XYZ file of C-alpha atoms in Angstrom:
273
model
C -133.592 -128.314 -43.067
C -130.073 -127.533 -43.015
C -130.546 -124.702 -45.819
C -133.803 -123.296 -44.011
C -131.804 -122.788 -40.668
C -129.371 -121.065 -42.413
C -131.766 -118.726 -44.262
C -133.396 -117.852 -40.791
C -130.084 -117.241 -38.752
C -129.179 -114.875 -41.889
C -132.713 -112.540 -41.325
C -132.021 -112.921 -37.625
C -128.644 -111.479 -37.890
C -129.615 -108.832 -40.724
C -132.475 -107.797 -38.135
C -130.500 -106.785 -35.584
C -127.960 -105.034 -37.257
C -130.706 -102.645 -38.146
C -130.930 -101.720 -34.724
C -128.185 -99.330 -33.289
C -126.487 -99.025 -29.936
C -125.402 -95.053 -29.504
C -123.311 -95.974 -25.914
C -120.228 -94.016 -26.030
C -118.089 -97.235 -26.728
C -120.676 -98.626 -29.645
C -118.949 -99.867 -32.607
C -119.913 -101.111 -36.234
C -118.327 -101.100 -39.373
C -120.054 -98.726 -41.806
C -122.033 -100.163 -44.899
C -120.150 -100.264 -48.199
C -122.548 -100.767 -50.646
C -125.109 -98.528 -52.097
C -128.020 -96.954 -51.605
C -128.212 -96.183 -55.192
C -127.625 -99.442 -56.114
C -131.207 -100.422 -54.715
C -132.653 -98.446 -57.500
C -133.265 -96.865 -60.511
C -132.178 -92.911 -58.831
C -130.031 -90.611 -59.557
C -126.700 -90.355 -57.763
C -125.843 -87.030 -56.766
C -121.686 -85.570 -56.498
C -121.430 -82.459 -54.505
C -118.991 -79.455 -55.185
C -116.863 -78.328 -51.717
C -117.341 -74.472 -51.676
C -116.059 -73.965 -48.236
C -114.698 -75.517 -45.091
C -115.678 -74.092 -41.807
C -114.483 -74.492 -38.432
C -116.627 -77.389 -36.107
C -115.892 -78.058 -32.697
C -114.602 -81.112 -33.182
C -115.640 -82.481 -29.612
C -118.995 -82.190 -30.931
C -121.160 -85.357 -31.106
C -123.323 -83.791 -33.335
C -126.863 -84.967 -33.289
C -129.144 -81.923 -34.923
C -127.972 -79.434 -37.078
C -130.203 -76.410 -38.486
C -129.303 -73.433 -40.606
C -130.376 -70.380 -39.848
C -131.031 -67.281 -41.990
C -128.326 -65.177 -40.510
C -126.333 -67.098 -41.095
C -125.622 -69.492 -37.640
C -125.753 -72.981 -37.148
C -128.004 -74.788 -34.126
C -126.099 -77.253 -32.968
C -127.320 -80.601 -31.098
C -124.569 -82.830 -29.426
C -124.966 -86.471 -27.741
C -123.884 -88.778 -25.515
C -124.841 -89.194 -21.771
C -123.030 -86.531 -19.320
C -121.593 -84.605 -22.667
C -125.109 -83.386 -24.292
C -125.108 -79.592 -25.181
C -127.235 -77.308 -27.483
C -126.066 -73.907 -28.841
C -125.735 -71.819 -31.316
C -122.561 -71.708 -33.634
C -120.983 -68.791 -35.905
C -119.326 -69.580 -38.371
C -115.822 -68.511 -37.449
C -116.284 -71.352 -34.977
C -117.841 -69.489 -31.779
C -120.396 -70.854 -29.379
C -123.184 -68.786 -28.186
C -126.257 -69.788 -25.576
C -124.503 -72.709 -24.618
C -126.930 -75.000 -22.269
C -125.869 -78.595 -20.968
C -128.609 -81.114 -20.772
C -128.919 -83.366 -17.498
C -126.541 -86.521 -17.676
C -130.113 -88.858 -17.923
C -130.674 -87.568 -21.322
C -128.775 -88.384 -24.483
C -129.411 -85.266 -27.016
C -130.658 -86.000 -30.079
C -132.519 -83.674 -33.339
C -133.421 -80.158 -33.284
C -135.662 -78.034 -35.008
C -136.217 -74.231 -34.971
C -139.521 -72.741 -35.771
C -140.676 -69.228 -35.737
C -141.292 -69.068 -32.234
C -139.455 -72.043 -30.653
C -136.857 -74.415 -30.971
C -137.417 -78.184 -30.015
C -135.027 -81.001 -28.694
C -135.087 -84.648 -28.922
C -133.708 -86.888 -26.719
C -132.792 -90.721 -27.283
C -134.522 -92.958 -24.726
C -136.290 -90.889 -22.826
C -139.288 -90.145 -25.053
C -138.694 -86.729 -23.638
C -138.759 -83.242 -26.389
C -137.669 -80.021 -25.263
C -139.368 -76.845 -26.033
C -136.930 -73.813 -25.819
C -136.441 -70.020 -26.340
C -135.767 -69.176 -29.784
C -133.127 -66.535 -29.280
C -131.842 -67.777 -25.478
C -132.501 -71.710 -26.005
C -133.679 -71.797 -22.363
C -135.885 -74.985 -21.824
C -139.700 -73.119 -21.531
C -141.644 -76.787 -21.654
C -141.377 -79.901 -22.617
C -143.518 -83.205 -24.206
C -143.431 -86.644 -23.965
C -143.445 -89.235 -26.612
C -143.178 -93.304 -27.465
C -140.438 -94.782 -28.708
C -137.025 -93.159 -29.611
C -135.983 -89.710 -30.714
C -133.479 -89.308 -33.646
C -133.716 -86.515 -36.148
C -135.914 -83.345 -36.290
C -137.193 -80.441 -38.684
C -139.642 -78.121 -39.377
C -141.217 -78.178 -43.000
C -143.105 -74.476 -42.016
C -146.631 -76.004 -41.125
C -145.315 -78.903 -39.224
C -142.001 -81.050 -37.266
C -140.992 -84.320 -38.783
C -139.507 -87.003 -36.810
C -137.222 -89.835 -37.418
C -137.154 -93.133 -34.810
C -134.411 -95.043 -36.367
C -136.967 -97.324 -38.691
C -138.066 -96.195 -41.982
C -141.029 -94.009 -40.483
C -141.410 -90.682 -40.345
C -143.916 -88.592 -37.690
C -145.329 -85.477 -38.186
C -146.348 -83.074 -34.884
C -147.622 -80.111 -34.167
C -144.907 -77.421 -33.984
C -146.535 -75.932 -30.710
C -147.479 -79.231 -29.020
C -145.334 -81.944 -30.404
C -148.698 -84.218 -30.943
C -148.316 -86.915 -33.335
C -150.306 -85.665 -36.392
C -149.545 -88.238 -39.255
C -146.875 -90.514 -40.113
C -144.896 -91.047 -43.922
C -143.406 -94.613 -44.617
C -139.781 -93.886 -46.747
C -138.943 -96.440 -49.757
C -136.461 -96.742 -52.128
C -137.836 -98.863 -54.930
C -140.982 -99.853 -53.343
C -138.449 -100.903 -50.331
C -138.589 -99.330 -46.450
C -134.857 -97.464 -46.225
C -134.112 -98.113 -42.237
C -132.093 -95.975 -39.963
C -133.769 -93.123 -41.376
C -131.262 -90.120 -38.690
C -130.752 -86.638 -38.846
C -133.459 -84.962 -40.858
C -133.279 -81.131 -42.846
C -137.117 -80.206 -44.275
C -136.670 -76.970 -46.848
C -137.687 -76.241 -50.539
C -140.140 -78.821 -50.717
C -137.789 -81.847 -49.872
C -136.408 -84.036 -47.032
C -133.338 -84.647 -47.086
C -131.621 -87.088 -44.436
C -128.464 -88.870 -42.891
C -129.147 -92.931 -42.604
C -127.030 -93.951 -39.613
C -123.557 -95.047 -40.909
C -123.258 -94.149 -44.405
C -121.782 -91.622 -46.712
C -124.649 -91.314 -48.602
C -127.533 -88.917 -47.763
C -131.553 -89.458 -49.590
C -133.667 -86.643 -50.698
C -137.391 -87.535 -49.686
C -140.763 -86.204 -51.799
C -142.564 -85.085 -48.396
C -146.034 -86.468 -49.526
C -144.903 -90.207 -51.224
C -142.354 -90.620 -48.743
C -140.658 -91.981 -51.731
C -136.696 -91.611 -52.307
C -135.753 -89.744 -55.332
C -132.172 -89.107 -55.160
C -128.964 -89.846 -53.509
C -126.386 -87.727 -52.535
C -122.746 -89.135 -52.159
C -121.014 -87.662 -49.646
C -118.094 -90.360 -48.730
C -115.009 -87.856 -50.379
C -115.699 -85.482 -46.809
C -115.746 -88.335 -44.418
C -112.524 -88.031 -42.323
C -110.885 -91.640 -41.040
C -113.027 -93.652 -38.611
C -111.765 -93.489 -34.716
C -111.301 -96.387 -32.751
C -114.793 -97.081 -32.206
C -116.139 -95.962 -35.819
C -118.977 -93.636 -34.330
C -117.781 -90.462 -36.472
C -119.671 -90.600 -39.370
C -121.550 -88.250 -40.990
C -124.792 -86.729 -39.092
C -125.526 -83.319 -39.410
C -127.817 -82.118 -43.106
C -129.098 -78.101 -43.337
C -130.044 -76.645 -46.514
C -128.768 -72.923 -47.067
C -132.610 -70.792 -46.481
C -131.629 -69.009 -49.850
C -130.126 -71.779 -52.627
C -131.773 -74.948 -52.476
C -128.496 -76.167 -54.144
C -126.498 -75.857 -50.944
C -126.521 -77.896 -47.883
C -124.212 -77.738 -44.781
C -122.792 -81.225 -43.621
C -120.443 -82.197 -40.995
C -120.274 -85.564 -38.910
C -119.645 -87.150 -35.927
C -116.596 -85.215 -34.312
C -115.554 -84.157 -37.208
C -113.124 -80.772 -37.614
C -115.064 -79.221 -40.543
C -118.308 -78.333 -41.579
C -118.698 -77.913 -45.223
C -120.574 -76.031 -47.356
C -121.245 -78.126 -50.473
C -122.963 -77.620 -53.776
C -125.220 -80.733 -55.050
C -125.392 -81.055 -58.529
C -129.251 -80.877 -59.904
C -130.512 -80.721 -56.637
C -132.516 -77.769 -56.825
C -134.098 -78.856 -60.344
């Protein structure tokens, strides 16, 4: 009986680690083992090829790469939530503060729009595409992480291993993909970069990113990313968050953290094979 109770208590307490807390003061160590270690995928080093300048009060939540060459920038937390875009010599443009209620999460930019998450409001964002004025908004269950356009459709990540698609123009639910790494659901699923026929996203406190087949939902790479992580703060929220591919080279991604200093420009090796 003895064993049994401890068995339980040990799923209990596994369970609810799964499940963040994203108040300003949260606090958990970060994982140290593997994702690759859960199954038979390649690892993936990257190459630094540059260092750019990041604001580094920026709780970044959604990142996306545009093709001349700007960021979009997402930041969180309640009261400090901005979206804008960023140059790469470190200047903000179209800088618009969200409401203190809402705690900012993904972005996306399509052809015609750009859309928002927020945390725990179940509340998306439609904006202008070249001002980022708000021009509509839509509701939806459950909570908002990551965000990105795959050119027909948005995909959305809620924290669990799911991920929804939804109409680009109406943000209505469409279809959902289940992600696994060796037949296993990979949890915590964050910020999210569609391009070149791949997904490739940040799971919440880890160095690691996963490259995603968009139809099997099934992990077939990781990318190790721990030599760019700078030295956790006090309460050990600045980890990495923020994955764009370069439009051009599907070798490249852009990746910066948690108020970090730097975005970096990295090369993965065999990613675009």
């Amino acid at each position: 009986m003895g064993t049994v109770l401890i068995a339980v208590c040990g799923l209990i307490i596994v369970a609810s680690w799964s499940q963040r807390s994203r108040t300003d003061g949260a606090s958990r160590a970060p994982s140290t083992s593997s994702m690759s270690a859960r199954g038979a995928v390649p690892t993936r080093s990257i190459t630094v090829l540059d260092t750019l300048p990041w604001p580094q009060d920026a709780f970044t939540e959604g990142l996306d790469r545009l093709p001349q060459g700007q960021s979009l920038v997402s930041t969180g937390r309640y009261g400090r939530s901005d979206i804008y875009f960023l140059n790469d010599d470190g200047h903000r443009a179209h800088v618009h503060h969200l409401p203190r209620k809402y705690f900012s999460e993904g972005i996306a930019a399509t052809p015609t729009a750009v859309w928002q998450l927020t945390w725990k409001a179940g509340h998306a964002i439609r904006r202008d595409r070249q001002s980022l004025a708000a021009t509509g908004s839509a509701h939806y269950e459950g909570e908002g992480w990551g965000l990105c356009y795959d050119s027909h459709n948005l995909l959305m990540s809620d924290g669990s291993n799911r991920l929804t698609r939804r109409d680009s123009n109406t943000f209505e639910k469409r279809s959902s993909l289940s992600v696994t790494l060796d037949s296993r659901p990979v949890g915590n699923i964050n910020e999210l970069d569609c391009a070149h026929n791949r997904i490739v996203a940040n799971v919440w406190h880890r160095d690691e990113l996963i490259v995603i087949d968009p139809e099997s939902g099934r992990v077939t790479s990781v990318i190790d990313a721990s030599e760019l992580a700078p030295a956790r703060d006090a309460t050990g929220e600045n980890v990495l968050n923020g994955v764009a591919s370069d439009p051009e080279d599907p070798t490249i991604l852009y990746l910066t953290g948690k108020l970090w200093p730097h975005m970096y420009r990295v090369r993965v090796d065999g990613l675009g094979g």
